[in-house]
GROMACS .gro file of C-alpha atoms in nm:
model
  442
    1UNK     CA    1   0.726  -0.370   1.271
    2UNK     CA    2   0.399  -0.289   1.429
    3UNK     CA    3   0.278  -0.131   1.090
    4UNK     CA    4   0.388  -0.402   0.858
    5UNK     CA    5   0.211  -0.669   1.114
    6UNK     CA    6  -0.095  -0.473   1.090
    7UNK     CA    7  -0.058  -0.453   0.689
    8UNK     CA    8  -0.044  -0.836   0.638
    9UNK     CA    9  -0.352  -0.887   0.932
   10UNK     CA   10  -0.593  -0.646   0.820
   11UNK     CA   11  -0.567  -0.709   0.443
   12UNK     CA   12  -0.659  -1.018   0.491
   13UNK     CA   13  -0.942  -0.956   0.731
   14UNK     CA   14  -1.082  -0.664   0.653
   15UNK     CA   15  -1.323  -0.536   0.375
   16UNK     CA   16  -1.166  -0.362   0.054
   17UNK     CA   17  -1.331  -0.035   0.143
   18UNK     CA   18  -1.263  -0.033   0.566
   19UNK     CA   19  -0.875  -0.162   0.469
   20UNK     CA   20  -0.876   0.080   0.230
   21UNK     CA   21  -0.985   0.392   0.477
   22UNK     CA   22  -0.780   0.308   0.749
   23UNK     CA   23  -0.444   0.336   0.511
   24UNK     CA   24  -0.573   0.674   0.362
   25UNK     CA   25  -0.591   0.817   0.690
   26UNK     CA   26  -0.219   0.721   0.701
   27UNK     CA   27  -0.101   0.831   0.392
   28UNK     CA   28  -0.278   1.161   0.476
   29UNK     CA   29  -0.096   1.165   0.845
   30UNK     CA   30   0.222   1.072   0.730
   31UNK     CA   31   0.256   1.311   0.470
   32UNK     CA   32   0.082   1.584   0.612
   33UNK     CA   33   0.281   1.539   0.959
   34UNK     CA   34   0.602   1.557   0.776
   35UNK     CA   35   0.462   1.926   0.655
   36UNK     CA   36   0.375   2.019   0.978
   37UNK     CA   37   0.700   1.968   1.153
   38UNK     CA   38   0.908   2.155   0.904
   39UNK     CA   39   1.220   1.960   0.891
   40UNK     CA   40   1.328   2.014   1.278
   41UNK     CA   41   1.371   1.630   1.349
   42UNK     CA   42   1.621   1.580   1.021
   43UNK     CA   43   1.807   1.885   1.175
   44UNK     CA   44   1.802   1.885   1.515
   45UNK     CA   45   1.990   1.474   1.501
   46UNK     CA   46   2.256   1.649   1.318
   47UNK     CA   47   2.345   1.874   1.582
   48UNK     CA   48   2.443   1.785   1.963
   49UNK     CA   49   2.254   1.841   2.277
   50UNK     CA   50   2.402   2.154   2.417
   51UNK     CA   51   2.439   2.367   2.044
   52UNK     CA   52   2.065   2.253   2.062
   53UNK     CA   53   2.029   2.439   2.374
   54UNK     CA   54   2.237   2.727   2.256
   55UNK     CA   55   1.951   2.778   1.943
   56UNK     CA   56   1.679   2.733   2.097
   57UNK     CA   57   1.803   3.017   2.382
   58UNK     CA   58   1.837   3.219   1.991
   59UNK     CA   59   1.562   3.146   1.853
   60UNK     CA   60   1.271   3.464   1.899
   61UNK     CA   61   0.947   3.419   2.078
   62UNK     CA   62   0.832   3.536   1.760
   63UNK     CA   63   0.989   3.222   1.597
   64UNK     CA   64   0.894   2.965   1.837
   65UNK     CA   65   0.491   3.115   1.774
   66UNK     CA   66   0.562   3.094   1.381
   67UNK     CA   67   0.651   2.696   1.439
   68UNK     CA   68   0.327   2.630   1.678
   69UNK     CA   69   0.099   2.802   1.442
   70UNK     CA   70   0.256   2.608   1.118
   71UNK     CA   71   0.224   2.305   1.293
   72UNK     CA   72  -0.108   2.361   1.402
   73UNK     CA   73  -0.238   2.527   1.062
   74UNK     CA   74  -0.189   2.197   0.926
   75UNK     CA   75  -0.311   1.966   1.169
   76UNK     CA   76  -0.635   2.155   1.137
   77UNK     CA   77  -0.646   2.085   0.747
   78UNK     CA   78  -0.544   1.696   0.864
   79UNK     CA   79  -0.845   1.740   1.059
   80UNK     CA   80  -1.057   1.842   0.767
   81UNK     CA   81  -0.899   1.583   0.492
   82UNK     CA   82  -0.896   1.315   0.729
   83UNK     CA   83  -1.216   1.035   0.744
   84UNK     CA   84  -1.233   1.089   1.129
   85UNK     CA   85  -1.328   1.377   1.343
   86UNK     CA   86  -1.226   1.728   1.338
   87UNK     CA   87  -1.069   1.679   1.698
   88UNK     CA   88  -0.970   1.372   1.658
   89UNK     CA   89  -0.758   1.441   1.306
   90UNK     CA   90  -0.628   1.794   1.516
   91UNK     CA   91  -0.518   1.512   1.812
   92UNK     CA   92  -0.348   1.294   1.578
   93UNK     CA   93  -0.187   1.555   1.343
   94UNK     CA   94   0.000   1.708   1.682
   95UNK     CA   95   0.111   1.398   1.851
   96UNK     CA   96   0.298   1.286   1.552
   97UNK     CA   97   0.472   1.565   1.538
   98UNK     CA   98   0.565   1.597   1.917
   99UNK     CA   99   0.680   1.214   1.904
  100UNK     CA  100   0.921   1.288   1.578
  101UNK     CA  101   1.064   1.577   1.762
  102UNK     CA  102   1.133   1.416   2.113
  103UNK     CA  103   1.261   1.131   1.917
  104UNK     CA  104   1.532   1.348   1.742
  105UNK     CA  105   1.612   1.522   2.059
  106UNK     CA  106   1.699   1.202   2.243
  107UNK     CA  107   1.835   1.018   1.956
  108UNK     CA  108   2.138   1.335   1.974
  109UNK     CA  109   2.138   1.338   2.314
  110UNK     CA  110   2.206   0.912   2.257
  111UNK     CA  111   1.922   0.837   2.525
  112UNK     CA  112   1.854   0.546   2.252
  113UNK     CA  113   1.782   0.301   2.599
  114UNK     CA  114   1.509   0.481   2.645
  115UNK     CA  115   1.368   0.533   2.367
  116UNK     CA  116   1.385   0.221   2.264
  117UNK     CA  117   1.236   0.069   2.566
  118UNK     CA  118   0.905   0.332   2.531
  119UNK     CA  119   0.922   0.258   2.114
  120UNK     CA  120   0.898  -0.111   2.202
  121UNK     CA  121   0.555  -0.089   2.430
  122UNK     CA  122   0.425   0.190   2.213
  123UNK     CA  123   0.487  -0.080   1.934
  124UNK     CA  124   0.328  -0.334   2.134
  125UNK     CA  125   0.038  -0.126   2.221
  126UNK     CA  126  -0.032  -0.016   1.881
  127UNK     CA  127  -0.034  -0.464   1.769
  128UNK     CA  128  -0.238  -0.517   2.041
  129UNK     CA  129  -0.502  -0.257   1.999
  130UNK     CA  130  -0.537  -0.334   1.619
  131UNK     CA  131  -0.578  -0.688   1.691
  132UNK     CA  132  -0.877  -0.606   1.927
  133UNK     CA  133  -0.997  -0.410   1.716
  134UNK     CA  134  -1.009  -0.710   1.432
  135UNK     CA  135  -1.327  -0.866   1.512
  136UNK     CA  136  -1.551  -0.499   1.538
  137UNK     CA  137  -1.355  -0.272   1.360
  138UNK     CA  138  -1.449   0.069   1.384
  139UNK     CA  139  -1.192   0.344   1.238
  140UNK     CA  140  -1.256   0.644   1.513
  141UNK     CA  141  -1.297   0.474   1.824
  142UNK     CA  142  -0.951   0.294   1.677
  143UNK     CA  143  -0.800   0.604   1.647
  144UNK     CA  144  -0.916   0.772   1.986
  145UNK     CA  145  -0.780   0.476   2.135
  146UNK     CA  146  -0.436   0.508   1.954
  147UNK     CA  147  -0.433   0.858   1.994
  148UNK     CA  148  -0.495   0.785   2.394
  149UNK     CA  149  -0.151   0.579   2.340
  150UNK     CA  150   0.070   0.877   2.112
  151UNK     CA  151  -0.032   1.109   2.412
  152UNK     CA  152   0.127   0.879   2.683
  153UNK     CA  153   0.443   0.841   2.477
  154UNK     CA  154   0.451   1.194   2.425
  155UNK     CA  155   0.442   1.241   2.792
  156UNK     CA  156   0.696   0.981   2.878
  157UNK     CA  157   0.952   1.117   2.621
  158UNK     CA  158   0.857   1.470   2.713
  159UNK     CA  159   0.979   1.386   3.082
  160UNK     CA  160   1.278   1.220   2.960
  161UNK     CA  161   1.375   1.521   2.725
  162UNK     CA  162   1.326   1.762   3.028
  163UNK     CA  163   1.520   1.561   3.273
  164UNK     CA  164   1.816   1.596   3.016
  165UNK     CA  165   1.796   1.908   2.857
  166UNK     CA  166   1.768   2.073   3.149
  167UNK     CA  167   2.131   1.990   3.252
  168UNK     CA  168   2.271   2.031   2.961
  169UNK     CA  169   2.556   2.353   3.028
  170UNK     CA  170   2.459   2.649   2.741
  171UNK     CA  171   2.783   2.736   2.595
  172UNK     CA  172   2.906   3.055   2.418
  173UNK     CA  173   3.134   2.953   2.140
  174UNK     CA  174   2.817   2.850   1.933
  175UNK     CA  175   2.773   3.233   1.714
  176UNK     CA  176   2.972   3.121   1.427
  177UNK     CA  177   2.755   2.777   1.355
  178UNK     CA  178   2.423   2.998   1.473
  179UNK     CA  179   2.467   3.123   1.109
  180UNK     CA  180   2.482   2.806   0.913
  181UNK     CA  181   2.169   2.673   1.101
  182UNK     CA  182   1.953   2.820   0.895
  183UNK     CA  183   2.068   2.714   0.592
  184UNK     CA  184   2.105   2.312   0.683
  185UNK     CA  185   1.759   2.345   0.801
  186UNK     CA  186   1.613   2.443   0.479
  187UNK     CA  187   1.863   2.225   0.293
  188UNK     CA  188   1.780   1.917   0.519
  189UNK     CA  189   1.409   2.010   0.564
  190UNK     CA  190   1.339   2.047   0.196
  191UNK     CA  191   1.522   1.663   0.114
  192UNK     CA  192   1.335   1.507   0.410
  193UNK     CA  193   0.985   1.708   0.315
  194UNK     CA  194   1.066   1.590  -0.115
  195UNK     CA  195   1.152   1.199   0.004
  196UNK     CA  196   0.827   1.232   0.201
  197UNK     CA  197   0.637   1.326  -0.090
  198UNK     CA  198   0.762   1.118  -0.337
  199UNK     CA  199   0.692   0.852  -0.129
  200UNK     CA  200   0.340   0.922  -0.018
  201UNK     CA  201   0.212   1.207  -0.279
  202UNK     CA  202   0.066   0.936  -0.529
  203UNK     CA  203  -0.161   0.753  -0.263
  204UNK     CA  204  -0.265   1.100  -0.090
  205UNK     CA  205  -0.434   1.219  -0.430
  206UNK     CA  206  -0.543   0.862  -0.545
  207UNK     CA  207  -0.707   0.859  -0.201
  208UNK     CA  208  -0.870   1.168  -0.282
  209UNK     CA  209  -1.016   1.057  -0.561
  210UNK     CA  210  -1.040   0.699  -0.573
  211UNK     CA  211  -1.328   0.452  -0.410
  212UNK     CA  212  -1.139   0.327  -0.102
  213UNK     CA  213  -1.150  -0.016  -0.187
  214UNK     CA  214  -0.974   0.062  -0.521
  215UNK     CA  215  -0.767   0.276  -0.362
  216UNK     CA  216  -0.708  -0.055  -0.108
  217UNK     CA  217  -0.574  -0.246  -0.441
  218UNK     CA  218  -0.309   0.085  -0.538
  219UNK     CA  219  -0.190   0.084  -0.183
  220UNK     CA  220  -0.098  -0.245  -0.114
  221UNK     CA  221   0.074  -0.275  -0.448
  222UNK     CA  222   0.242   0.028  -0.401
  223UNK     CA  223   0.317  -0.020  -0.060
  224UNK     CA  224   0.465  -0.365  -0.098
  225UNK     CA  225   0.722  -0.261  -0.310
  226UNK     CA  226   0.890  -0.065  -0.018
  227UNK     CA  227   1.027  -0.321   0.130
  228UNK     CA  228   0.996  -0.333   0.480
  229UNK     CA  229   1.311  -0.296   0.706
  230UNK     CA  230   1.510  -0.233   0.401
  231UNK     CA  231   1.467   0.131   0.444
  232UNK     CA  232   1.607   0.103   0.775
  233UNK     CA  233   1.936  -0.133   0.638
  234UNK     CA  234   2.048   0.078   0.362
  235UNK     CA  235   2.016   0.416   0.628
  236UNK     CA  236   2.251   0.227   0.857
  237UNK     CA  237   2.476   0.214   0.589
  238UNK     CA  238   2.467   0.484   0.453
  239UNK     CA  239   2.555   0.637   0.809
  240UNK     CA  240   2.831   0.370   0.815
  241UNK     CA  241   2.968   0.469   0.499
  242UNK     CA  242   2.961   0.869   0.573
  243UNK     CA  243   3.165   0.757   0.849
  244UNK     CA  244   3.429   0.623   0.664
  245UNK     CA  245   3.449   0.920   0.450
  246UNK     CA  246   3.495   1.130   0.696
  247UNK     CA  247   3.803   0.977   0.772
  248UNK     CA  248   3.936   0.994   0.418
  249UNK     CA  249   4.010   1.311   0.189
  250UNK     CA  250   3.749   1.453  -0.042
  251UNK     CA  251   3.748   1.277  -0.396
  252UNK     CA  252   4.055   1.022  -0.262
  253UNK     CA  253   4.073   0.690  -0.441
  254UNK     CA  254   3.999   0.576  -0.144
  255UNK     CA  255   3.624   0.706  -0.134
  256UNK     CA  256   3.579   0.576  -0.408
  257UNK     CA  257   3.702   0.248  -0.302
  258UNK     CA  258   3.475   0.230  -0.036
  259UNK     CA  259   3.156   0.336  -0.264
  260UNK     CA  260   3.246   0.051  -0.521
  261UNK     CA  261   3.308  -0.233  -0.248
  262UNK     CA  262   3.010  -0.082  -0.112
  263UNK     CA  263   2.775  -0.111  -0.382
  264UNK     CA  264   2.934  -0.455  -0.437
  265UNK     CA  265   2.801  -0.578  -0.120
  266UNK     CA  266   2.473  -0.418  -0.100
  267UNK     CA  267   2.401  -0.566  -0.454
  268UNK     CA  268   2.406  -0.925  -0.294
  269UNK     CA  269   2.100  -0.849  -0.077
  270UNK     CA  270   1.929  -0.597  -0.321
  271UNK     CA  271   1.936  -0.823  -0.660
  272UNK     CA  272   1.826  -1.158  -0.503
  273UNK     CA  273   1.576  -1.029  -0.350
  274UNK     CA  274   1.450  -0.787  -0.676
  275UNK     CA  275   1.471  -1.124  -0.858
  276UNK     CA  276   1.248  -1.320  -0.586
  277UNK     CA  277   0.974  -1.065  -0.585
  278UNK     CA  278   0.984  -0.990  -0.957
  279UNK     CA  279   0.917  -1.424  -1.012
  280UNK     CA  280   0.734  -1.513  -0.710
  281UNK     CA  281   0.531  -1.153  -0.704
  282UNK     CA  282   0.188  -1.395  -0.708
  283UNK     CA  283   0.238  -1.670  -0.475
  284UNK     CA  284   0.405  -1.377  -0.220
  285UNK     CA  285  -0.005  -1.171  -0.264
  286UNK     CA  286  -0.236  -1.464  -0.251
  287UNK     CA  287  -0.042  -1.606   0.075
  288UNK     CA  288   0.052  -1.299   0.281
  289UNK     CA  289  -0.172  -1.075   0.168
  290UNK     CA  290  -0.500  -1.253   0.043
  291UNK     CA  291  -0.619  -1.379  -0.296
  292UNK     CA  292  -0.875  -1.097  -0.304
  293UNK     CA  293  -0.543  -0.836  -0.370
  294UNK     CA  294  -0.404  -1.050  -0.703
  295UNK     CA  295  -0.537  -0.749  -0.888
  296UNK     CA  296  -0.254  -0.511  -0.719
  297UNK     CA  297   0.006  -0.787  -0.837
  298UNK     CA  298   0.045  -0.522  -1.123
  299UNK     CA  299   0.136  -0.205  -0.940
  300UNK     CA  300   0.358  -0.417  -0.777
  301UNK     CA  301   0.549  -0.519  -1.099
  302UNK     CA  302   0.590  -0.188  -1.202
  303UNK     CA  303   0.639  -0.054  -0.844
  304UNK     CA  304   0.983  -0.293  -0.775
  305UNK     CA  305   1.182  -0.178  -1.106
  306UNK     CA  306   1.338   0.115  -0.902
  307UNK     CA  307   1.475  -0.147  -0.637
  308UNK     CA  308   1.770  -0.236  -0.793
  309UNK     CA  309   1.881   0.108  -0.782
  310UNK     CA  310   1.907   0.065  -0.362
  311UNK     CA  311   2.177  -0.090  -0.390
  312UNK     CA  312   2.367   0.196  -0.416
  313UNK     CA  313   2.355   0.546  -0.203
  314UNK     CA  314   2.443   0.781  -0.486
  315UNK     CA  315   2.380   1.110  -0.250
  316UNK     CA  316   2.600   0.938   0.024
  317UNK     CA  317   2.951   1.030  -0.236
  318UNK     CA  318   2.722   1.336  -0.291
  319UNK     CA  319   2.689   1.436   0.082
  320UNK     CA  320   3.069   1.367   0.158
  321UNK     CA  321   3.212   1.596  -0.119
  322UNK     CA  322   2.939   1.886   0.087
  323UNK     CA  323   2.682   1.875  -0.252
  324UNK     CA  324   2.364   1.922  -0.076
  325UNK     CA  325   2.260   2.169  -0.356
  326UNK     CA  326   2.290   1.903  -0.593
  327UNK     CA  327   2.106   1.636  -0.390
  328UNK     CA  328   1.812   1.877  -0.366
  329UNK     CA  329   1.811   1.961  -0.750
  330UNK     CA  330   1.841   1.606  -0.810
  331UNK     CA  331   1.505   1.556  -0.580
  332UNK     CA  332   1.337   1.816  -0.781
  333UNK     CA  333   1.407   1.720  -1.113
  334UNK     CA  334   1.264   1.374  -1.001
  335UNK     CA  335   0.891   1.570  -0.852
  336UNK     CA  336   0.929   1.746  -1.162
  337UNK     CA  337   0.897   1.452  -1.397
  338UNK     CA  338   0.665   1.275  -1.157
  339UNK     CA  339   0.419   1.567  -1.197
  340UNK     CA  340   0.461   1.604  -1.598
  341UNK     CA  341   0.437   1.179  -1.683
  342UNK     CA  342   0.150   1.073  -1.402
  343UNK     CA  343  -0.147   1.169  -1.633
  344UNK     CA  344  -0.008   1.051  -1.926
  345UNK     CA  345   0.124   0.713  -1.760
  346UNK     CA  346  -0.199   0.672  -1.588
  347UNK     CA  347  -0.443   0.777  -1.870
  348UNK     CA  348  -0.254   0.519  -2.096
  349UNK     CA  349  -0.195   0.218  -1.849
  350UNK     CA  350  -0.442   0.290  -1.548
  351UNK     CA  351  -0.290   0.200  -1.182
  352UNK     CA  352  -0.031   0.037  -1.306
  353UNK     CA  353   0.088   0.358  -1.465
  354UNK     CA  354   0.108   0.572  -1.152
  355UNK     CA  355   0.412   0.379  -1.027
  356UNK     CA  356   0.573   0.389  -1.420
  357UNK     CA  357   0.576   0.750  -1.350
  358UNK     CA  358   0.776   0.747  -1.015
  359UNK     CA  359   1.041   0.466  -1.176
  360UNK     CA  360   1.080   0.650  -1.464
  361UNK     CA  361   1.131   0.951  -1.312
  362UNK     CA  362   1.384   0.791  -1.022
  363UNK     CA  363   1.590   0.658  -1.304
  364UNK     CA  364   1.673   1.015  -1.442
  365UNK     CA  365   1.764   1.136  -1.087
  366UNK     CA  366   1.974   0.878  -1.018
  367UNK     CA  367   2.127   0.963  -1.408
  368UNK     CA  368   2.194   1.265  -1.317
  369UNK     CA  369   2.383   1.225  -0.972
  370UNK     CA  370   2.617   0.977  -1.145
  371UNK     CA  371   2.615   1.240  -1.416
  372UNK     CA  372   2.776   1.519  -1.195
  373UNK     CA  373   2.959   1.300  -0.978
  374UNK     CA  374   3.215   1.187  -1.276
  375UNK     CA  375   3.197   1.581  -1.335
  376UNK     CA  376   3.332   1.676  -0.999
  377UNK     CA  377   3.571   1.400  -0.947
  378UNK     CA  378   3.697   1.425  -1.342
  379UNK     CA  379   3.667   1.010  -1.253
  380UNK     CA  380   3.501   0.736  -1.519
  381UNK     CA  381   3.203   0.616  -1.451
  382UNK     CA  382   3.345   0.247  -1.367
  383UNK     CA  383   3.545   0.426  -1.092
  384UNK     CA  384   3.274   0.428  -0.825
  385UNK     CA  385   3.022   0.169  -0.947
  386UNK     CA  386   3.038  -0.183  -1.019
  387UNK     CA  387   2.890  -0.165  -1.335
  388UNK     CA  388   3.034  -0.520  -1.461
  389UNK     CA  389   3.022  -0.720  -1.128
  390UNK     CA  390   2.592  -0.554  -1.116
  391UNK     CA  391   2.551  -0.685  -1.485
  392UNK     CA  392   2.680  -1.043  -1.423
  393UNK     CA  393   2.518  -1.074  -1.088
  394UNK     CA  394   2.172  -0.937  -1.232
  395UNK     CA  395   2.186  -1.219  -1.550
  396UNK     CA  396   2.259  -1.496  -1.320
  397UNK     CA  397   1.987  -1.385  -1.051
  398UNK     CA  398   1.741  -1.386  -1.303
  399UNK     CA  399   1.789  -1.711  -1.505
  400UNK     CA  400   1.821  -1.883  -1.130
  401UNK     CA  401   1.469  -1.730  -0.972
  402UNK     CA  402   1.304  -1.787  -1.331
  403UNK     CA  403   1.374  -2.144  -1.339
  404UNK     CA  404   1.324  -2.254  -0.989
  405UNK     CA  405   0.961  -2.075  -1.027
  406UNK     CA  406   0.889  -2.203  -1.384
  407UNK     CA  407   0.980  -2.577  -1.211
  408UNK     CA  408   0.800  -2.545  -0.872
  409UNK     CA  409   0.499  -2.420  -1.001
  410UNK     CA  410   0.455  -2.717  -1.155
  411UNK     CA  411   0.476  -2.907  -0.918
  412UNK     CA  412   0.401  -2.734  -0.559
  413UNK     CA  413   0.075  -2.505  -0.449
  414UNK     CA  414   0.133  -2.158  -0.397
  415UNK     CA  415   0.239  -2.161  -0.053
  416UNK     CA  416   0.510  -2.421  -0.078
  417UNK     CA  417   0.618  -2.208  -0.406
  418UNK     CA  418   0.692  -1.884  -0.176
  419UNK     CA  419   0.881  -2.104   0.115
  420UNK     CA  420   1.103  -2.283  -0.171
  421UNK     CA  421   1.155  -1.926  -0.346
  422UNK     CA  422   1.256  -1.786   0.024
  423UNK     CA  423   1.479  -2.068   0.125
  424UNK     CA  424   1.668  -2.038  -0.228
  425UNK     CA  425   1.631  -1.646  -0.169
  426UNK     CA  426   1.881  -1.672   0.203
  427UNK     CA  427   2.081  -1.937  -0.006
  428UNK     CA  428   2.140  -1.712  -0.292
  429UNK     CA  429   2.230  -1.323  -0.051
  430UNK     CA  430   2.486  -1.582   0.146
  431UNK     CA  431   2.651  -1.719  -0.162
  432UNK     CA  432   2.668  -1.395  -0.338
  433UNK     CA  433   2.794  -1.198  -0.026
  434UNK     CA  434   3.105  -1.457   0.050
  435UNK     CA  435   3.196  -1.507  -0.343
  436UNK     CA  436   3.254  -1.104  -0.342
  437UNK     CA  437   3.405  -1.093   0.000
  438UNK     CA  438   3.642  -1.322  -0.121
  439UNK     CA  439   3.732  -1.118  -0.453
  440UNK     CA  440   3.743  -0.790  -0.237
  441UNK     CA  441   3.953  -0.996   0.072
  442UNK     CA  442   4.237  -1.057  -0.209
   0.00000   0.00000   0.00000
């Protein structure tokens, strides 16, 4: 929340090249950090609090050394990429990777009270210090100051974690899992580390190499498109829907029951609001985020084709019938093509180009996980996605948004256009979501 407040404020109050600084040094963190803790948070959620203990008892001193030096060997380079000082970058680089450790340890050990009491003044702090900060911004002393607050919530979760783990009984009967850690951790660890970079790798080199206030434009276009929240929605289903599956035998009807009413459902948030951003893409930039960014209107164009595709978790069916190999191939094939079409896409369409690549690219992965799905279930296609209920609902979307912008515009200014296209937007999810609960409730 905190970041996406901080997103709208200082685009529209800062200067290209400051804005643009300040979200390079995040791109860098983000991606960087997610490097330097090597998977541990992704793994340690899946397992609970006392076969934590139990690993970390088997884990060598040797081991534990081999983690703090990784971790620190790239908070150092941080340090060095990074706009702000050497210390400073060090500082910043280590707390975020405390904080997404303590959170996975208390988030299995369900301490989510707590942590979502600290997450909520951390989140506070971090509004209220960029808001100060509004009038004379200044990118270190910002960052001293914020890495003043990641210290204190280190602390505070550190105490927490100790208070808890240190009652938590060791038991014996753990030898058998002790050997399948190793391979969930480079399993998990390699998916989180490839999301990661597929999500940040394009603005960490075009922040290498563009002028910050170009690379201002990329990033807010880019940025945009991942819709805030949405993220968060889809991974609470997604959790949901494992759930369920759990429940049910591998490749039942059943499963596949639950995938199809699930992409159902999940379409009549996902299309609408595809549809909304795709028409009203240029009222939603010169209201929320500032005339002066119009010019990223076309990264965000491009950027939004692979949203549709959310509405459906194709590694969830994946994850159920235990293909984690084949989630990680998938991920790789879609680096792989990022890495061969992002010169060519770039050197033929400029910015706009860079996300081409990444859709592209996301549309063959997701190709390919239907692909072996049908070839592990021996199931058609039509089985586990809504093919005909996503083509109807994606004409009818479209016609609807397209009209009610083409007639607006004509009438309203631009920031009457974006309330009209959000009010139609909730009236649209609401009537889409009870037409197909009614179909699926018969």
């Amino acid at each position: 929340m905190g970041a996406v407040v901080v997103l709208v404020v200082y685009s529209r109050s800062l200067p290209s090249n400051e804005y643009g600084a300040y979200q390079d040094l995040w791109v860098k963190l983000l991606l960087i950090g997610t490097v330097a803790y090597a998977g541990l948070p992704i793994t340690i959620i899946t397992f609970s609090p006392d076969a934590i203990r139990f690993f970390w008892n088997k884990v060598s001193i040797r081991l534990r050394l081999a983690l703090l030096g990784w971790c620190v060997l790239w908070a150092i380079l941080f340090g060095y990429l990074s706009t702000v000082s050497l210390i400073l970058g060090i500082l910043l680089a280590l707390m975020y990777v405390a904080n997404a450790i303590q959170e996975a340890l208390l988030m299995s050990a369900q301490k989510m009270k707590a942590l979502v009491w600290i997450n909520f003044f951390y989140g506070s702090y971090f509004i209220l210090l960029h808001l100060y900060f509004l009038t004379s911004f200044n990118l270190e002393v910002l960052m001293w100051w914020l890495a003043l607050g990641m210290l204190i919530r280190s602390a505070l979760l550190s105490w927490i974690v100790f208070q808890h783990y240190i009652a938590v009984q060791i038991p014996k009967n753990q030898a058998e899992e002790w050997n399948n850690v190793w391979r969930l951790w480079l399993n998990l660890g390699l998916y989180d580390l490839l999301q990661t970079v597929m999500r940040y790798a394009d603005k960490f080199v075009l922040g290498l190499f563009l002028s910050t206030s170009v690379f201002a434009i990329y990033f807010n276009g880019s940025q945009a498109a991942d819709i805030p929240f949405l993220p968060y929605f889809l991974g609470a289903v997604s959790t949901s829907i494992l759930l369920q599956l759990s429940s049910v035998e591998k490749g039942h009807s059943k499963a596949l029951g639950i995938m199809l009413n699930t992409g159902i459902v999940l379409s009549d948030i996902v299309f609408p609001l595809f549809c909304f951003l795709l028409f009203f893409r240029e009222e939603l930039f010169s209201v929320v985020l500032s005339p002066k960014y119009l010019p990223s209107v076309q990264v965000f164009t491009v950027a939004i084709f692979s949203l549709p595709l959310r509405a459906y978790n194709y590694t969830t069916l994946l994850q159920h019938l235990h293909r984690g190999d084949l989630i990680n191939r998938g991920a790789l094939i879609d680096l792989f093509l990022v890495l061969c079409l992002v010169y060519p896409c770039y050197h033929l369409w400029g910015l706009p180009g860079v996300p081409l690549s990444f859709v592209i690219a996301t549309y063959v992965q997701v190709g390919f996980y239907v692909y072996h799905i049908q070839r592990i279930l021996h199931k058609p296609i039509a089985s586990f996605l809504p093919l005909k209920n996503w083509m109807q609902k994606m004409i009818v979307m479209a016609i609807l948004f397209y009209s009610l912008h083409y007639f607006v515009m004509q009438e309203l200014h631009s920031m009457s256009v974006l309330i009209v296209g959000l009010v139609f937007l909730f009236i649209s999810v609401l009537f889409s979501f009870f037409l197909d609960r009614r179909k699926l409730l018969r």
